[in-house]
mmCIF file with all atom_site columns, C-alpha atoms in Angstrom:
data_model
loop_
_atom_site.group_PDB
_atom_site.id
_atom_site.type_symbol
_atom_site.label_atom_id
_atom_site.label_alt_id
_atom_site.label_comp_id
_atom_site.label_asym_id
_atom_site.label_entity_id
_atom_site.label_seq_id
_atom_site.pdbx_PDB_ins_code
_atom_site.Cartn_x
_atom_site.Cartn_y
_atom_site.Cartn_z
_atom_site.occupancy
_atom_site.B_iso_or_equiv
_atom_site.pdbx_formal_charge
_atom_site.auth_seq_id
_atom_site.auth_comp_id
_atom_site.auth_asym_id
_atom_site.auth_atom_id
_atom_site.pdbx_PDB_model_num
ATOM 1   C CA . MET A 1 1   ? 0.000  0.000  0.000  1.00 37.00 ? 1   MET A CA 1
ATOM 2   C CA . SER A 1 2   ? 1.432  3.376  -0.920 1.00 41.00 ? 2   SER A CA 1
ATOM 3   C CA . PRO A 1 3   ? 1.355  6.357  1.445  1.00 43.00 ? 3   PRO A CA 1
ATOM 4   C CA . ARG A 1 4   ? -1.706 8.631  1.264  1.00 48.00 ? 4   ARG A CA 1
ATOM 5   C CA . GLN A 1 5   ? -1.188 11.531 -1.092 1.00 55.00 ? 5   GLN A CA 1
ATOM 6   C CA . GLY A 1 6   ? -0.084 14.544 0.943  1.00 71.00 ? 6   GLY A CA 1
ATOM 7   C CA . LEU A 1 7   ? 0.622  12.610 4.123  1.00 84.00 ? 7   LEU A CA 1
ATOM 8   C CA . ASP A 1 8   ? 4.272  12.612 5.092  1.00 88.00 ? 8   ASP A CA 1
ATOM 9   C CA . ARG A 1 9   ? 6.278  11.681 8.132  1.00 89.00 ? 9   ARG A CA 1
ATOM 10  C CA . GLY A 1 10  ? 6.535  15.267 9.377  1.00 92.00 ? 10  GLY A CA 1
ATOM 11  C CA . MET A 1 11  ? 2.793  15.775 9.147  1.00 93.00 ? 11  MET A CA 1
ATOM 12  C CA . LEU A 1 12  ? 2.229  12.505 10.989 1.00 95.00 ? 12  LEU A CA 1
ATOM 13  C CA . LEU A 1 13  ? 4.657  13.403 13.778 1.00 96.00 ? 13  LEU A CA 1
ATOM 14  C CA . ASN A 1 14  ? 3.209  16.895 14.203 1.00 96.00 ? 14  ASN A CA 1
ATOM 15  C CA . ALA A 1 15  ? -0.293 15.447 14.479 1.00 96.00 ? 15  ALA A CA 1
ATOM 16  C CA . ALA A 1 16  ? 0.943  12.871 17.006 1.00 97.00 ? 16  ALA A CA 1
ATOM 17  C CA . ALA A 1 17  ? 2.630  15.592 19.083 1.00 97.00 ? 17  ALA A CA 1
ATOM 18  C CA . GLN A 1 18  ? -0.552 17.672 19.056 1.00 97.00 ? 18  GLN A CA 1
ATOM 19  C CA . LEU A 1 19  ? -2.605 14.676 20.190 1.00 97.00 ? 19  LEU A CA 1
ATOM 20  C CA . ALA A 1 20  ? -0.101 13.888 22.943 1.00 97.00 ? 20  ALA A CA 1
ATOM 21  C CA . ASP A 1 21  ? -0.177 17.506 24.117 1.00 97.00 ? 21  ASP A CA 1
ATOM 22  C CA . ARG A 1 22  ? -3.963 17.610 24.099 1.00 97.00 ? 22  ARG A CA 1
ATOM 23  C CA . ASP A 1 23  ? -4.801 14.153 25.499 1.00 96.00 ? 23  ASP A CA 1
ATOM 24  C CA . GLY A 1 24  ? -1.600 13.092 27.253 1.00 95.00 ? 24  GLY A CA 1
ATOM 25  C CA . PHE A 1 25  ? 1.277  10.982 26.017 1.00 95.00 ? 25  PHE A CA 1
ATOM 26  C CA . HIS A 1 26  ? -0.161 7.675  27.204 1.00 94.00 ? 26  HIS A CA 1
ATOM 27  C CA . ALA A 1 27  ? -3.499 8.360  25.515 1.00 94.00 ? 27  ALA A CA 1
ATOM 28  C CA . LEU A 1 28  ? -1.784 8.545  22.118 1.00 95.00 ? 28  LEU A CA 1
ATOM 29  C CA . THR A 1 29  ? -2.626 5.458  20.074 1.00 95.00 ? 29  THR A CA 1
ATOM 30  C CA . LEU A 1 30  ? -2.208 4.610  16.427 1.00 95.00 ? 30  LEU A CA 1
ATOM 31  C CA . ALA A 1 31  ? -6.002 4.438  16.115 1.00 94.00 ? 31  ALA A CA 1
ATOM 32  C CA . ALA A 1 32  ? -6.394 7.978  17.495 1.00 95.00 ? 32  ALA A CA 1
ATOM 33  C CA . LEU A 1 33  ? -3.632 9.243  15.221 1.00 95.00 ? 33  LEU A CA 1
ATOM 34  C CA . ALA A 1 34  ? -5.151 7.555  12.171 1.00 94.00 ? 34  ALA A CA 1
ATOM 35  C CA . GLN A 1 35  ? -8.522 9.083  12.995 1.00 94.00 ? 35  GLN A CA 1
ATOM 36  C CA . ARG A 1 36  ? -6.953 12.535 13.355 1.00 94.00 ? 36  ARG A CA 1
ATOM 37  C CA . LEU A 1 37  ? -5.235 12.152 9.983  1.00 94.00 ? 37  LEU A CA 1
ATOM 38  C CA . ASP A 1 38  ? -8.303 10.584 8.362  1.00 92.00 ? 38  ASP A CA 1
ATOM 39  C CA . VAL A 1 39  ? -6.461 7.426  7.313  1.00 93.00 ? 39  VAL A CA 1
ATOM 40  C CA . ARG A 1 40  ? -6.659 3.772  8.274  1.00 90.00 ? 40  ARG A CA 1
ATOM 41  C CA . SER A 1 41  ? -4.240 2.673  11.007 1.00 88.00 ? 41  SER A CA 1
ATOM 42  C CA . PRO A 1 42  ? -2.244 0.365  8.689  1.00 86.00 ? 42  PRO A CA 1
ATOM 43  C CA . SER A 1 43  ? -1.424 3.418  6.530  1.00 87.00 ? 43  SER A CA 1
ATOM 44  C CA . LEU A 1 44  ? 0.670  4.807  9.377  1.00 92.00 ? 44  LEU A CA 1
ATOM 45  C CA . TYR A 1 45  ? 3.143  1.942  8.963  1.00 89.00 ? 45  TYR A CA 1
ATOM 46  C CA . ASN A 1 46  ? 4.264  3.518  5.699  1.00 88.00 ? 46  ASN A CA 1
ATOM 47  C CA . HIS A 1 47  ? 5.834  6.270  7.792  1.00 91.00 ? 47  HIS A CA 1
ATOM 48  C CA . ILE A 1 48  ? 6.610  4.781  11.216 1.00 91.00 ? 48  ILE A CA 1
ATOM 49  C CA . SER A 1 49  ? 7.314  1.350  12.655 1.00 90.00 ? 49  SER A CA 1
ATOM 50  C CA . GLY A 1 50  ? 4.308  0.992  14.896 1.00 91.00 ? 50  GLY A CA 1
ATOM 51  C CA . LEU A 1 51  ? 3.688  2.561  18.273 1.00 93.00 ? 51  LEU A CA 1
ATOM 52  C CA . PRO A 1 52  ? 7.270  1.945  19.493 1.00 94.00 ? 52  PRO A CA 1
ATOM 53  C CA . GLY A 1 53  ? 8.588  3.705  16.377 1.00 94.00 ? 53  GLY A CA 1
ATOM 54  C CA . LEU A 1 54  ? 6.197  6.589  16.919 1.00 95.00 ? 54  LEU A CA 1
ATOM 55  C CA . ARG A 1 55  ? 7.287  6.911  20.544 1.00 95.00 ? 55  ARG A CA 1
ATOM 56  C CA . GLN A 1 56  ? 10.939 6.882  19.513 1.00 95.00 ? 56  GLN A CA 1
ATOM 57  C CA . GLU A 1 57  ? 10.317 9.617  16.941 1.00 95.00 ? 57  GLU A CA 1
ATOM 58  C CA . LEU A 1 58  ? 8.360  11.740 19.422 1.00 96.00 ? 58  LEU A CA 1
ATOM 59  C CA . ALA A 1 59  ? 11.127 11.380 22.013 1.00 96.00 ? 59  ALA A CA 1
ATOM 60  C CA . LEU A 1 60  ? 13.634 12.645 19.455 1.00 96.00 ? 60  LEU A CA 1
ATOM 61  C CA . MET A 1 61  ? 11.315 15.484 18.447 1.00 97.00 ? 61  MET A CA 1
ATOM 62  C CA . SER A 1 62  ? 10.893 16.440 22.104 1.00 97.00 ? 62  SER A CA 1
ATOM 63  C CA . VAL A 1 63  ? 14.604 16.483 22.916 1.00 97.00 ? 63  VAL A CA 1
ATOM 64  C CA . GLU A 1 64  ? 15.415 18.423 19.746 1.00 97.00 ? 64  GLU A CA 1
ATOM 65  C CA . GLN A 1 65  ? 12.694 21.023 20.256 1.00 97.00 ? 65  GLN A CA 1
ATOM 66  C CA . LEU A 1 66  ? 13.501 21.482 23.937 1.00 97.00 ? 66  LEU A CA 1
ATOM 67  C CA . GLY A 1 67  ? 17.183 21.808 23.067 1.00 96.00 ? 67  GLY A CA 1
ATOM 68  C CA . GLN A 1 68  ? 16.351 24.470 20.473 1.00 97.00 ? 68  GLN A CA 1
ATOM 69  C CA . ALA A 1 69  ? 14.215 26.382 22.970 1.00 97.00 ? 69  ALA A CA 1
ATOM 70  C CA . LEU A 1 70  ? 17.029 26.314 25.543 1.00 97.00 ? 70  LEU A CA 1
ATOM 71  C CA . THR A 1 71  ? 19.609 27.373 22.952 1.00 97.00 ? 71  THR A CA 1
ATOM 72  C CA . VAL A 1 72  ? 17.494 30.361 21.944 1.00 97.00 ? 72  VAL A CA 1
ATOM 73  C CA . ALA A 1 73  ? 16.978 31.254 25.605 1.00 97.00 ? 73  ALA A CA 1
ATOM 74  C CA . ALA A 1 74  ? 20.712 31.154 26.350 1.00 96.00 ? 74  ALA A CA 1
ATOM 75  C CA . ALA A 1 75  ? 21.489 33.195 23.211 1.00 94.00 ? 75  ALA A CA 1
ATOM 76  C CA . GLY A 1 76  ? 25.218 32.517 23.472 1.00 89.00 ? 76  GLY A CA 1
ATOM 77  C CA . ARG A 1 77  ? 25.412 33.700 27.082 1.00 94.00 ? 77  ARG A CA 1
ATOM 78  C CA . VAL A 1 78  ? 26.610 31.862 30.180 1.00 94.00 ? 78  VAL A CA 1
ATOM 79  C CA . GLY A 1 79  ? 26.127 32.352 33.886 1.00 93.00 ? 79  GLY A CA 1
ATOM 80  C CA . SER A 1 80  ? 23.168 33.330 36.013 1.00 95.00 ? 80  SER A CA 1
ATOM 81  C CA . GLU A 1 81  ? 21.165 35.341 33.442 1.00 95.00 ? 81  GLU A CA 1
ATOM 82  C CA . ALA A 1 82  ? 21.477 32.588 30.866 1.00 96.00 ? 82  ALA A CA 1
ATOM 83  C CA . ILE A 1 83  ? 20.507 29.932 33.391 1.00 97.00 ? 83  ILE A CA 1
ATOM 84  C CA . GLN A 1 84  ? 17.493 31.940 34.574 1.00 97.00 ? 84  GLN A CA 1
ATOM 85  C CA . ASP A 1 85  ? 16.342 32.267 30.961 1.00 97.00 ? 85  ASP A CA 1
ATOM 86  C CA . ILE A 1 86  ? 17.030 28.583 30.291 1.00 97.00 ? 86  ILE A CA 1
ATOM 87  C CA . ALA A 1 87  ? 14.896 27.615 33.295 1.00 97.00 ? 87  ALA A CA 1
ATOM 88  C CA . THR A 1 88  ? 12.052 29.830 32.095 1.00 97.00 ? 88  THR A CA 1
ATOM 89  C CA . ALA A 1 89  ? 12.282 28.408 28.573 1.00 97.00 ? 89  ALA A CA 1
ATOM 90  C CA . TYR A 1 90  ? 12.303 24.856 29.938 1.00 97.00 ? 90  TYR A CA 1
ATOM 91  C CA . ILE A 1 91  ? 9.141  25.442 31.947 1.00 97.00 ? 91  ILE A CA 1
ATOM 92  C CA . ASP A 1 92  ? 7.461  27.272 29.061 1.00 97.00 ? 92  ASP A CA 1
ATOM 93  C CA . PHE A 1 93  ? 8.222  24.318 26.769 1.00 97.00 ? 93  PHE A CA 1
ATOM 94  C CA . VAL A 1 94  ? 6.664  21.880 29.239 1.00 97.00 ? 94  VAL A CA 1
ATOM 95  C CA . ARG A 1 95  ? 3.568  24.089 29.571 1.00 95.00 ? 95  ARG A CA 1
ATOM 96  C CA . GLN A 1 96  ? 3.148  24.367 25.817 1.00 97.00 ? 96  GLN A CA 1
ATOM 97  C CA . HIS A 1 97  ? 4.009  20.749 24.989 1.00 97.00 ? 97  HIS A CA 1
ATOM 98  C CA . PRO A 1 98  ? 3.208  18.535 27.986 1.00 97.00 ? 98  PRO A CA 1
ATOM 99  C CA . GLY A 1 99  ? 2.625  15.353 25.987 1.00 97.00 ? 99  GLY A CA 1
ATOM 100 C CA . LEU A 1 100 ? 5.606  15.863 23.713 1.00 97.00 ? 100 LEU A CA 1
ATOM 101 C CA . TYR A 1 101 ? 7.785  16.618 26.739 1.00 97.00 ? 101 TYR A CA 1
ATOM 102 C CA . GLU A 1 102 ? 6.639  13.409 28.407 1.00 96.00 ? 102 GLU A CA 1
ATOM 103 C CA . ALA A 1 103 ? 7.619  11.480 25.271 1.00 96.00 ? 103 ALA A CA 1
ATOM 104 C CA . SER A 1 104 ? 11.267 12.223 26.041 1.00 94.00 ? 104 SER A CA 1
ATOM 105 C CA . PHE A 1 105 ? 11.014 9.944  29.086 1.00 94.00 ? 105 PHE A CA 1
ATOM 106 C CA . HIS A 1 106 ? 9.486  7.021  27.196 1.00 92.00 ? 106 HIS A CA 1
ATOM 107 C CA . ALA A 1 107 ? 11.787 6.384  24.255 1.00 90.00 ? 107 ALA A CA 1
ATOM 108 C CA . PRO A 1 108 ? 11.940 2.640  23.566 1.00 89.00 ? 108 PRO A CA 1
ATOM 109 C CA . ASP A 1 109 ? 15.676 2.980  22.773 1.00 91.00 ? 109 ASP A CA 1
ATOM 110 C CA . ARG A 1 110 ? 17.358 5.716  24.823 1.00 89.00 ? 110 ARG A CA 1
ATOM 111 C CA . ASN A 1 111 ? 20.709 4.828  23.212 1.00 90.00 ? 111 ASN A CA 1
ATOM 112 C CA . GLU A 1 112 ? 19.521 5.361  19.638 1.00 93.00 ? 112 GLU A CA 1
ATOM 113 C CA . PRO A 1 113 ? 22.243 7.512  18.014 1.00 94.00 ? 113 PRO A CA 1
ATOM 114 C CA . GLN A 1 114 ? 20.063 10.479 16.962 1.00 95.00 ? 114 GLN A CA 1
ATOM 115 C CA . LEU A 1 115 ? 18.398 10.685 20.363 1.00 95.00 ? 115 LEU A CA 1
ATOM 116 C CA . ALA A 1 116 ? 21.739 10.365 22.149 1.00 94.00 ? 116 ALA A CA 1
ATOM 117 C CA . ALA A 1 117 ? 23.213 13.131 19.971 1.00 95.00 ? 117 ALA A CA 1
ATOM 118 C CA . ALA A 1 118 ? 20.251 15.462 20.575 1.00 95.00 ? 118 ALA A CA 1
ATOM 119 C CA . SER A 1 119 ? 20.474 14.816 24.315 1.00 94.00 ? 119 SER A CA 1
ATOM 120 C CA . THR A 1 120 ? 24.186 15.602 24.241 1.00 95.00 ? 120 THR A CA 1
ATOM 121 C CA . VAL A 1 121 ? 23.535 18.972 22.580 1.00 93.00 ? 121 VAL A CA 1
ATOM 122 C CA . ALA A 1 122 ? 21.195 20.020 25.410 1.00 92.00 ? 122 ALA A CA 1
ATOM 123 C CA . LEU A 1 123 ? 23.577 18.667 28.051 1.00 95.00 ? 123 LEU A CA 1
ATOM 124 C CA . GLN A 1 124 ? 26.505 20.582 26.563 1.00 96.00 ? 124 GLN A CA 1
ATOM 125 C CA . LEU A 1 125 ? 24.494 23.807 26.507 1.00 96.00 ? 125 LEU A CA 1
ATOM 126 C CA . LEU A 1 126 ? 23.770 23.440 30.211 1.00 96.00 ? 126 LEU A CA 1
ATOM 127 C CA . LEU A 1 127 ? 27.392 22.557 31.014 1.00 97.00 ? 127 LEU A CA 1
ATOM 128 C CA . ASP A 1 128 ? 28.594 25.566 29.029 1.00 96.00 ? 128 ASP A CA 1
ATOM 129 C CA . SER A 1 129 ? 26.130 27.813 30.855 1.00 96.00 ? 129 SER A CA 1
ATOM 130 C CA . LEU A 1 130 ? 27.545 26.631 34.180 1.00 96.00 ? 130 LEU A CA 1
ATOM 131 C CA . GLN A 1 131 ? 31.172 27.386 33.212 1.00 95.00 ? 131 GLN A CA 1
ATOM 132 C CA . PRO A 1 132 ? 31.430 30.575 35.328 1.00 95.00 ? 132 PRO A CA 1
ATOM 133 C CA . TYR A 1 133 ? 30.855 28.480 38.464 1.00 95.00 ? 133 TYR A CA 1
ATOM 134 C CA . ARG A 1 134 ? 34.154 26.610 37.936 1.00 94.00 ? 134 ARG A CA 1
ATOM 135 C CA . LEU A 1 135 ? 32.754 23.254 38.990 1.00 94.00 ? 135 LEU A CA 1
ATOM 136 C CA . SER A 1 136 ? 34.556 19.976 38.613 1.00 94.00 ? 136 SER A CA 1
ATOM 137 C CA . GLU A 1 137 ? 33.240 17.770 35.815 1.00 95.00 ? 137 GLU A CA 1
ATOM 138 C CA . ALA A 1 138 ? 31.333 15.585 38.269 1.00 95.00 ? 138 ALA A CA 1
ATOM 139 C CA . ASP A 1 139 ? 29.886 18.577 40.136 1.00 95.00 ? 139 ASP A CA 1
ATOM 140 C CA . ALA A 1 140 ? 28.825 20.183 36.866 1.00 96.00 ? 140 ALA A CA 1
ATOM 141 C CA . LEU A 1 141 ? 26.949 17.023 35.899 1.00 97.00 ? 141 LEU A CA 1
ATOM 142 C CA . HIS A 1 142 ? 25.302 16.937 39.322 1.00 96.00 ? 142 HIS A CA 1
ATOM 143 C CA . ALA A 1 143 ? 24.360 20.600 38.872 1.00 97.00 ? 143 ALA A CA 1
ATOM 144 C CA . VAL A 1 144 ? 22.777 19.869 35.474 1.00 97.00 ? 144 VAL A CA 1
ATOM 145 C CA . ARG A 1 145 ? 20.717 17.104 37.055 1.00 96.00 ? 145 ARG A CA 1
ATOM 146 C CA . GLY A 1 146 ? 19.712 19.424 39.865 1.00 97.00 ? 146 GLY A CA 1
ATOM 147 C CA . LEU A 1 147 ? 18.739 22.235 37.517 1.00 97.00 ? 147 LEU A CA 1
ATOM 148 C CA . ARG A 1 148 ? 16.768 19.861 35.336 1.00 96.00 ? 148 ARG A CA 1
ATOM 149 C CA . SER A 1 149 ? 15.022 18.455 38.407 1.00 96.00 ? 149 SER A CA 1
ATOM 150 C CA . LEU A 1 150 ? 14.109 21.946 39.609 1.00 97.00 ? 150 LEU A CA 1
ATOM 151 C CA . CYS A 1 151 ? 12.658 22.842 36.227 1.00 96.00 ? 151 CYS A CA 1
ATOM 152 C CA . HIS A 1 152 ? 10.810 19.547 35.848 1.00 96.00 ? 152 HIS A CA 1
ATOM 153 C CA . GLY A 1 153 ? 9.368  19.780 39.343 1.00 96.00 ? 153 GLY A CA 1
ATOM 154 C CA . PHE A 1 154 ? 8.368  23.394 38.931 1.00 95.00 ? 154 PHE A CA 1
ATOM 155 C CA . ALA A 1 155 ? 6.644  22.647 35.620 1.00 95.00 ? 155 ALA A CA 1
ATOM 156 C CA . SER A 1 156 ? 4.917  19.554 37.028 1.00 94.00 ? 156 SER A CA 1
ATOM 157 C CA . ILE A 1 157 ? 3.590  21.353 40.093 1.00 94.00 ? 157 ILE A CA 1
ATOM 158 C CA . GLY A 1 158 ? 2.364  24.212 37.903 1.00 91.00 ? 158 GLY A CA 1
ATOM 159 C CA . ALA A 1 159 ? 0.628  21.814 35.515 1.00 90.00 ? 159 ALA A CA 1
ATOM 160 C CA . GLN A 1 160 ? -1.230 20.236 38.434 1.00 90.00 ? 160 GLN A CA 1
ATOM 161 C CA . GLY A 1 161 ? -2.454 23.620 39.670 1.00 89.00 ? 161 GLY A CA 1
ATOM 162 C CA . GLY A 1 162 ? -0.093 23.550 42.632 1.00 90.00 ? 162 GLY A CA 1
ATOM 163 C CA . PHE A 1 163 ? 0.693  27.265 42.479 1.00 89.00 ? 163 PHE A CA 1
ATOM 164 C CA . ALA A 1 164 ? -2.800 28.444 43.351 1.00 85.00 ? 164 ALA A CA 1
ATOM 165 C CA . MET A 1 165 ? -1.718 31.092 45.856 1.00 86.00 ? 165 MET A CA 1
ATOM 166 C CA . ASN A 1 166 ? -2.011 34.701 44.770 1.00 85.00 ? 166 ASN A CA 1
ATOM 167 C CA . PHE A 1 167 ? 1.750  34.811 44.402 1.00 84.00 ? 167 PHE A CA 1
ATOM 168 C CA . GLU A 1 168 ? 3.558  35.100 41.066 1.00 89.00 ? 168 GLU A CA 1
ATOM 169 C CA . PRO A 1 169 ? 5.121  31.719 40.092 1.00 91.00 ? 169 PRO A CA 1
ATOM 170 C CA . SER A 1 170 ? 7.769  33.397 37.922 1.00 92.00 ? 170 SER A CA 1
ATOM 171 C CA . GLU A 1 171 ? 9.086  35.208 41.003 1.00 94.00 ? 171 GLU A CA 1
ATOM 172 C CA . SER A 1 172 ? 9.247  31.895 42.865 1.00 94.00 ? 172 SER A CA 1
ATOM 173 C CA . LEU A 1 173 ? 11.140 30.359 39.960 1.00 95.00 ? 173 LEU A CA 1
ATOM 174 C CA . HIS A 1 174 ? 13.620 33.234 39.875 1.00 96.00 ? 174 HIS A CA 1
ATOM 175 C CA . PHE A 1 175 ? 14.140 32.967 43.640 1.00 96.00 ? 175 PHE A CA 1
ATOM 176 C CA . THR A 1 176 ? 14.607 29.185 43.474 1.00 96.00 ? 176 THR A CA 1
ATOM 177 C CA . ILE A 1 177 ? 17.088 29.292 40.584 1.00 96.00 ? 177 ILE A CA 1
ATOM 178 C CA . SER A 1 178 ? 18.997 32.165 42.239 1.00 96.00 ? 178 SER A CA 1
ATOM 179 C CA . SER A 1 179 ? 19.254 30.158 45.454 1.00 96.00 ? 179 SER A CA 1
ATOM 180 C CA . PHE A 1 180 ? 20.448 27.121 43.510 1.00 96.00 ? 180 PHE A CA 1
ATOM 181 C CA . LEU A 1 181 ? 23.086 29.226 41.736 1.00 96.00 ? 181 LEU A CA 1
ATOM 182 C CA . ASP A 1 182 ? 24.171 30.828 45.031 1.00 95.00 ? 182 ASP A CA 1
ATOM 183 C CA . GLY A 1 183 ? 24.793 27.298 46.285 1.00 95.00 ? 183 GLY A CA 1
ATOM 184 C CA . LEU A 1 184 ? 26.941 26.575 43.232 1.00 94.00 ? 184 LEU A CA 1
ATOM 185 C CA . LYS A 1 185 ? 28.943 29.782 43.814 1.00 92.00 ? 185 LYS A CA 1
ATOM 186 C CA . GLN A 1 186 ? 29.573 28.782 47.398 1.00 89.00 ? 186 GLN A CA 1
ATOM 187 C CA . ARG A 1 187 ? 30.581 25.280 46.355 1.00 83.00 ? 187 ARG A CA 1
ATOM 188 C CA . SER A 1 188 ? 33.118 26.630 43.875 1.00 76.00 ? 188 SER A CA 1
ATOM 189 C CA . LYS A 1 189 ? 34.548 28.928 46.607 1.00 78.00 ? 189 LYS A CA 1
ATOM 190 C CA . ASP A 1 190 ? 34.866 25.997 49.003 1.00 76.00 ? 190 ASP A CA 1
ATOM 191 C CA . SER A 1 191 ? 36.706 23.762 46.508 1.00 69.00 ? 191 SER A CA 1
#
């Protein structure tokens, strides 16, 4: 069976990402995607290798798009301003693309070369941004994990309505990231 006229892999992946964002990553099925694209489910196999293939592609799309958003936010800068902007961009990406973001945690093959390369780009951006803190290699990797955890947690709590107080969440984020960075400054002084 030949692919439907006008349907291509990019169109399929964009539709899948939109469904995942709207309904949640785990609600995304090939049947729902086929319905959205107005094709029969078997037609999807002309472009992807089943649900595992779709999940792998969405994970790659997620990591690449998040990496691009963080790169734009850093705009060639390093240090506290860049990291504050990176944190904001991270949380904005999760808000705008919750299902696509979740896909990055469910790749069937986390060691697939394209996904590994895209993950390395984002990691290197964060490591470069932390350069002014003069951390050891191990401490810098711990700091990246910590920063990512702060951003993920902040975005998750916000998505669940956990910031219901009449208190600006962006100010809380700035305070939290500043405190985290102050800790890194102190650590580099102590080493």
